[in-house]
Amino acid sequence: MREPRLLYEEIRDVAVRLAREAGQIVRYYAGRVTVREKDYNELVTQADEEVQHFLTEAIRRNFPGHAILAEEDLGETQQGNERTPFRWIIDPIDGTTNFTHGVPPYGISLALQHEGRTVVGVVYDVPHDELFTAVRGGGVYVNGVRACVSSTATLREALITTGFPYREMGHLEEYLEALGRVMRATQGVRRPGAASIDLAWVACGRFDGFFETGLSPWDVAAGMLLVEEGGGRVTDFHGRPNPTFARQLLATNGRLHEALCELVAPLHHVYV
Ligand code: IPD
Ligand code: CA
Ligand code: CA
């Protein structure tokens, strides 16, 4: 087999092309979508479905046999050879609520896992036309320019991003307690509205940290690799690594990790 890194770089180039093409579909639908509610406050549009269909078809053509895990229930998840070591994790539109209101950011998140480890991550912020890419071991790039996490060393100087609960409110008290602790300790907190882009913005040093519960693998797989390749750290709220499927995510520039982990302690037992 070829040097895996070269193979991953080739696959990244295909993923970048597909993300940009998918971005055109999203742009076409911006401002003219019909919104459906899959569940309470869980929106889907024909753009989400069309983008997912486009991406899964293209991946199947380019990489026959690779497995696919994608958000929308179009009978496309887990397709491919069960024994393949390769699996794509796709969010066709991350930030659908923003998208339906015409509020940036929102975008496409594509990750490739090889033997259970994410090796390629691509996040495309459509309204800002910003493409974030990483290959494991090769650093993180924003529109082709190398980037890295911030060097912020104290919470007092930190800007933190999060996702407010908006579907499941059973643990709102704990969330508000954690949020209050973070608000008191830092320069401020933001809620942009797309987890993959929160992570991309940590990876390139705009935010110093991110926390959210209840996230799915398609929200985080690509963005986690971006943060790690930018020199940051990603864990669950207990400090455990590889939280792709953990439904709890804490990402920081590394220097602030333990301090932010301590602040979100009220959410230790929350996974929704
Ligand atoms: C959502 C966004 C949002 C986060 C939610 C996700 P979707 O993804 O990433 O920022 O707070 O938890 O589900 O539904 O727009 O793909
Ligand atoms: Ca998502
Ligand atoms: Ca989505």
Short mmCIF file of C-alpha atoms and ligand atoms in Angstrom, two decimals:
data_model
loop_
_atom_site.label_atom_id
_atom_site.label_comp_id
_atom_site.label_asym_id
_atom_site.label_seq_id
_atom_site.Cartn_x
_atom_site.Cartn_y
_atom_site.Cartn_z
CA MET A 1 0.00 0.00 0.00
CA ARG A 2 1.12 3.58 -0.70
CA GLU A 3 2.23 5.87 2.10
CA PRO A 4 -1.17 6.38 3.83
CA ARG A 5 -0.63 10.15 4.12
CA LEU A 6 -0.39 10.46 0.31
CA LEU A 7 -3.55 8.41 -0.07
CA TYR A 8 -5.32 10.60 2.52
CA GLU A 9 -4.18 13.76 0.71
CA GLU A 10 -5.62 12.48 -2.55
CA ILE A 11 -8.88 11.67 -0.79
CA ARG A 12 -8.89 15.14 0.83
CA ASP A 13 -8.63 16.70 -2.63
CA VAL A 14 -11.73 14.80 -3.74
CA ALA A 15 -13.54 15.75 -0.51
CA VAL A 16 -12.69 19.42 -1.10
CA ARG A 17 -14.10 19.28 -4.62
CA LEU A 18 -17.27 17.59 -3.39
CA ALA A 19 -17.73 20.06 -0.52
CA ARG A 20 -17.45 23.00 -2.94
CA GLU A 21 -19.92 21.41 -5.35
CA ALA A 22 -22.29 20.69 -2.47
CA GLY A 23 -21.88 24.36 -1.48
CA GLN A 24 -23.33 25.34 -4.87
CA ILE A 25 -26.45 23.29 -4.12
CA VAL A 26 -26.78 24.98 -0.73
CA ARG A 27 -26.37 28.43 -2.36
CA TYR A 28 -29.03 27.60 -4.93
CA TYR A 29 -31.55 26.82 -2.17
CA ALA A 30 -30.66 29.72 0.17
CA GLY A 31 -33.79 31.82 0.68
CA ARG A 32 -36.10 29.44 -1.18
CA VAL A 33 -36.42 26.34 0.99
CA THR A 34 -39.42 24.51 2.34
CA VAL A 35 -38.78 23.59 5.94
CA ARG A 36 -40.02 20.41 7.59
CA GLU A 37 -39.78 19.56 11.29
CA LYS A 38 -38.38 16.02 11.74
CA ASP A 39 -38.93 16.33 15.46
CA TYR A 40 -39.43 19.19 17.93
CA ASN A 41 -37.14 22.04 16.73
CA GLU A 42 -35.25 19.62 14.46
CA LEU A 43 -35.45 21.06 10.97
CA VAL A 44 -34.74 19.56 7.58
CA THR A 45 -35.06 21.09 4.10
CA GLN A 46 -34.86 19.74 0.56
CA ALA A 47 -31.35 21.25 0.47
CA ASP A 48 -30.17 18.95 3.32
CA GLU A 49 -31.56 15.94 1.46
CA GLU A 50 -30.29 16.92 -1.97
CA VAL A 51 -26.79 17.67 -0.68
CA GLN A 52 -26.66 14.36 1.17
CA HIS A 53 -27.84 12.49 -1.89
CA PHE A 54 -25.24 14.25 -4.05
CA LEU A 55 -22.42 13.49 -1.58
CA THR A 56 -23.30 9.84 -0.99
CA GLU A 57 -23.63 9.18 -4.74
CA ALA A 58 -20.32 10.90 -5.47
CA ILE A 59 -18.53 9.02 -2.67
CA ARG A 60 -19.96 5.74 -3.90
CA ARG A 61 -18.69 6.51 -7.42
CA ASN A 62 -15.24 7.70 -6.34
CA PHE A 63 -14.68 5.19 -3.52
CA PRO A 64 -16.75 2.06 -4.18
CA GLY A 65 -17.14 -0.03 -1.04
CA HIS A 66 -16.45 2.73 1.49
CA ALA A 67 -19.07 2.82 4.25
CA ILE A 68 -21.08 5.98 4.85
CA LEU A 69 -22.69 7.37 8.00
CA ALA A 70 -24.83 10.41 7.16
CA GLU A 71 -27.34 12.43 9.17
CA GLU A 72 -30.51 12.38 7.10
CA ASP A 73 -32.52 9.20 7.01
CA LEU A 74 -32.52 8.55 3.26
CA GLY A 75 -31.56 4.88 3.49
CA GLU A 76 -27.97 5.89 2.70
CA THR A 77 -26.26 5.33 6.03
CA GLN A 78 -23.87 2.45 6.62
CA GLN A 79 -23.85 1.48 2.97
CA GLY A 80 -20.82 -0.27 1.60
CA ASN A 81 -18.87 -3.32 2.48
CA GLU A 82 -19.23 -3.96 6.23
CA ARG A 83 -15.58 -5.03 6.39
CA THR A 84 -14.17 -1.93 4.72
CA PRO A 85 -11.70 -0.04 6.96
CA PHE A 86 -12.96 3.25 5.49
CA ARG A 87 -16.04 5.12 6.65
CA TRP A 88 -17.27 8.58 5.72
CA ILE A 89 -19.20 10.66 8.26
CA ILE A 90 -21.32 13.34 6.62
CA ASP A 91 -23.38 16.30 7.74
CA PRO A 92 -24.92 17.65 4.53
CA ILE A 93 -25.83 20.96 6.18
CA ASP A 94 -24.58 21.73 9.65
CA GLY A 95 -26.50 24.70 10.98
CA THR A 96 -29.84 24.05 9.28
CA THR A 97 -31.70 26.39 11.64
CA ASN A 98 -29.31 29.22 10.66
CA PHE A 99 -29.70 28.26 7.00
CA THR A 100 -33.51 28.45 7.10
CA HIS A 101 -33.33 31.94 8.65
CA GLY A 102 -30.60 33.22 6.33
CA VAL A 103 -28.15 33.59 9.23
CA PRO A 104 -24.50 32.60 8.77
CA PRO A 105 -22.63 30.39 9.44
CA TYR A 106 -23.79 27.05 8.06
CA GLY A 107 -21.93 24.52 6.03
CA ILE A 108 -20.95 21.04 4.99
CA SER A 109 -18.96 18.66 7.15
CA LEU A 110 -17.16 15.65 5.69
CA ALA A 111 -14.88 13.27 7.58
CA LEU A 112 -13.16 10.08 6.54
CA GLN A 113 -12.27 7.49 9.15
CA HIS A 114 -9.69 4.77 8.53
CA GLU A 115 -9.81 1.89 10.99
CA GLY A 116 -11.89 4.02 13.36
CA ARG A 117 -9.58 7.08 13.35
CA THR A 118 -10.54 10.25 11.49
CA VAL A 119 -7.81 10.90 8.91
CA VAL A 120 -9.40 13.53 6.65
CA GLY A 121 -11.64 16.42 7.74
CA VAL A 122 -13.26 19.05 5.53
CA VAL A 123 -15.65 21.74 6.77
CA TYR A 124 -16.98 24.26 4.27
CA ASP A 125 -18.64 27.41 5.64
CA VAL A 126 -20.82 28.28 2.65
CA PRO A 127 -21.87 31.92 3.29
CA HIS A 128 -18.30 32.91 4.23
CA ASP A 129 -16.80 30.78 1.42
CA GLU A 130 -14.24 29.44 3.90
CA LEU A 131 -12.89 25.94 3.55
CA PHE A 132 -11.20 24.26 6.52
CA THR A 133 -9.19 21.11 5.78
CA ALA A 134 -6.96 18.67 7.60
CA VAL A 135 -5.22 15.37 6.95
CA ARG A 136 -4.00 13.58 10.08
CA GLY A 137 -0.43 14.62 10.78
CA GLY A 138 -0.47 17.42 8.19
CA GLY A 139 -1.84 20.48 10.03
CA VAL A 140 -4.97 22.52 9.48
CA TYR A 141 -5.61 24.92 6.59
CA VAL A 142 -8.12 27.73 5.98
CA ASN A 143 -8.64 28.31 2.26
CA GLY A 144 -5.23 26.70 1.70
CA VAL A 145 -3.36 28.77 4.30
CA ARG A 146 -1.85 26.98 7.31
CA ALA A 147 -3.50 27.90 10.62
CA CYS A 148 -3.27 26.96 14.29
CA VAL A 149 -5.10 27.29 17.58
CA SER A 150 -4.77 30.42 19.74
CA SER A 151 -2.04 30.89 22.31
CA THR A 152 -4.46 32.28 24.92
CA ALA A 153 -3.21 31.10 28.29
CA THR A 154 -5.86 32.32 30.74
CA LEU A 155 -9.64 32.10 30.84
CA ARG A 156 -9.75 35.85 31.53
CA GLU A 157 -8.54 36.45 27.95
CA ALA A 158 -10.58 33.67 26.36
CA LEU A 159 -13.54 33.80 23.95
CA ILE A 160 -15.58 30.61 24.18
CA THR A 161 -18.19 29.18 21.84
CA THR A 162 -21.02 26.77 22.66
CA GLY A 163 -24.31 25.35 21.46
CA PHE A 164 -27.38 26.19 23.55
CA PRO A 165 -29.83 23.35 24.08
CA TYR A 166 -32.84 23.85 21.80
CA ARG A 167 -34.48 20.43 21.52
CA GLU A 168 -34.08 18.59 24.80
CA MET A 169 -34.57 20.89 27.80
CA GLY A 170 -34.42 18.25 30.57
CA HIS A 171 -30.97 19.44 31.70
CA LEU A 172 -31.37 23.18 31.12
CA GLU A 173 -30.57 23.98 34.78
CA GLU A 174 -27.20 22.21 34.60
CA TYR A 175 -26.46 23.84 31.25
CA LEU A 176 -27.25 27.33 32.58
CA GLU A 177 -25.09 26.69 35.63
CA ALA A 178 -22.13 25.70 33.43
CA LEU A 179 -22.78 28.62 31.07
CA GLY A 180 -22.85 31.06 33.99
CA ARG A 181 -19.53 29.75 35.27
CA VAL A 182 -17.98 30.15 31.81
CA MET A 183 -19.51 33.64 31.35
CA ARG A 184 -18.11 34.82 34.69
CA ALA A 185 -14.62 33.44 34.02
CA THR A 186 -14.00 34.53 30.42
CA GLN A 187 -14.13 37.50 28.01
CA GLY A 188 -17.35 36.20 26.52
CA VAL A 189 -19.40 33.38 25.05
CA ARG A 190 -20.84 33.06 21.53
CA ARG A 191 -23.45 30.75 19.93
CA PRO A 192 -22.81 30.86 16.16
CA GLY A 193 -25.07 27.86 15.38
CA ALA A 194 -23.05 25.15 13.62
CA ALA A 195 -20.90 22.83 15.71
CA SER A 196 -18.53 21.87 12.89
CA ILE A 197 -17.79 25.57 12.33
CA ASP A 198 -17.40 26.22 16.08
CA LEU A 199 -14.67 23.58 15.96
CA ALA A 200 -13.12 25.00 12.79
CA TRP A 201 -12.96 28.42 14.47
CA VAL A 202 -11.22 26.89 17.51
CA ALA A 203 -8.80 25.12 15.14
CA CYS A 204 -7.73 28.41 13.53
CA GLY A 205 -7.51 30.43 16.76
CA ARG A 206 -10.67 32.58 16.56
CA PHE A 207 -12.22 30.91 19.59
CA ASP A 208 -10.19 29.54 22.50
CA GLY A 209 -12.62 26.79 23.46
CA PHE A 210 -15.95 25.09 22.70
CA PHE A 211 -18.35 22.93 24.71
CA GLU A 212 -21.67 21.29 23.86
CA THR A 213 -23.68 18.21 24.79
CA GLY A 214 -25.88 15.96 22.66
CA LEU A 215 -23.80 16.24 19.49
CA SER A 216 -23.80 13.48 16.89
CA PRO A 217 -20.74 12.10 15.07
CA TRP A 218 -21.60 14.04 11.88
CA ASP A 219 -21.54 17.32 13.85
CA VAL A 220 -18.04 16.74 15.21
CA ALA A 221 -15.93 14.16 13.32
CA ALA A 222 -14.35 16.56 10.80
CA GLY A 223 -14.08 19.50 13.21
CA MET A 224 -12.35 17.40 15.87
CA LEU A 225 -9.55 16.57 13.44
CA LEU A 226 -9.25 20.26 12.51
CA VAL A 227 -8.75 21.19 16.18
CA GLU A 228 -6.21 18.43 16.79
CA GLU A 229 -4.30 19.34 13.65
CA GLY A 230 -4.33 22.99 14.73
CA GLY A 231 -2.52 21.91 17.91
CA GLY A 232 -5.56 21.85 20.22
CA ARG A 233 -7.16 19.18 22.36
CA VAL A 234 -10.56 17.44 22.16
CA THR A 235 -12.14 15.29 24.89
CA ASP A 236 -15.46 14.62 26.58
CA PHE A 237 -16.25 16.50 29.81
CA HIS A 238 -14.34 13.89 31.81
CA GLY A 239 -11.14 14.50 29.84
CA ARG A 240 -11.45 11.24 27.88
CA PRO A 241 -10.08 11.35 24.30
CA ASN A 242 -11.85 10.41 21.02
CA PRO A 243 -15.34 11.70 21.85
CA THR A 244 -16.71 11.31 18.28
CA PHE A 245 -19.61 9.19 19.57
CA ALA A 246 -19.59 10.49 23.18
CA ARG A 247 -22.37 13.14 22.84
CA GLN A 248 -20.28 15.50 24.98
CA LEU A 249 -17.52 17.59 23.51
CA LEU A 250 -14.90 19.92 24.90
CA ALA A 251 -12.37 21.38 22.47
CA THR A 252 -9.73 23.97 23.35
CA ASN A 253 -6.40 25.37 22.30
CA GLY A 254 -4.90 22.85 24.75
CA ARG A 255 -3.63 25.42 27.25
CA LEU A 256 -7.12 26.08 28.60
CA HIS A 257 -8.37 22.52 28.52
CA GLU A 258 -8.24 21.62 32.18
CA ALA A 259 -9.58 24.99 33.30
CA LEU A 260 -12.58 24.84 30.93
CA CYS A 261 -13.17 21.17 31.82
CA GLU A 262 -13.48 22.23 35.45
CA LEU A 263 -16.03 24.94 34.58
CA VAL A 264 -18.34 22.56 32.70
CA ALA A 265 -18.41 20.06 35.58
CA PRO A 266 -22.19 20.64 36.16
CA LEU A 267 -22.66 18.88 32.78
CA HIS A 268 -20.62 15.76 33.65
CA HIS A 269 -23.63 13.46 33.50
CA VAL A 270 -25.42 15.16 30.56
CA TYR A 271 -25.35 13.47 27.15
CA VAL A 272 -28.40 15.00 25.41
C1 IPD B 1 -26.76 21.29 14.78
C2 IPD B 1 -25.75 22.41 14.82
C3 IPD B 1 -25.90 23.19 16.11
C4 IPD B 1 -25.80 22.32 17.32
C5 IPD B 1 -26.75 21.15 17.22
C6 IPD B 1 -26.54 20.38 15.94
P1 IPD B 1 -27.77 20.53 12.39
O1 IPD B 1 -26.65 20.54 13.59
O2 IPD B 1 -24.43 21.91 14.75
O3 IPD B 1 -24.90 24.17 16.24
O4 IPD B 1 -26.08 23.09 18.46
O5 IPD B 1 -26.58 20.33 18.33
O6 IPD B 1 -27.46 19.32 15.88
O7 IPD B 1 -29.00 19.91 12.99
O8 IPD B 1 -27.96 21.92 11.98
O9 IPD B 1 -27.10 19.66 11.40
CA CA B 2 -25.18 19.02 12.44
CA CA B 3 -27.39 18.62 9.48
#
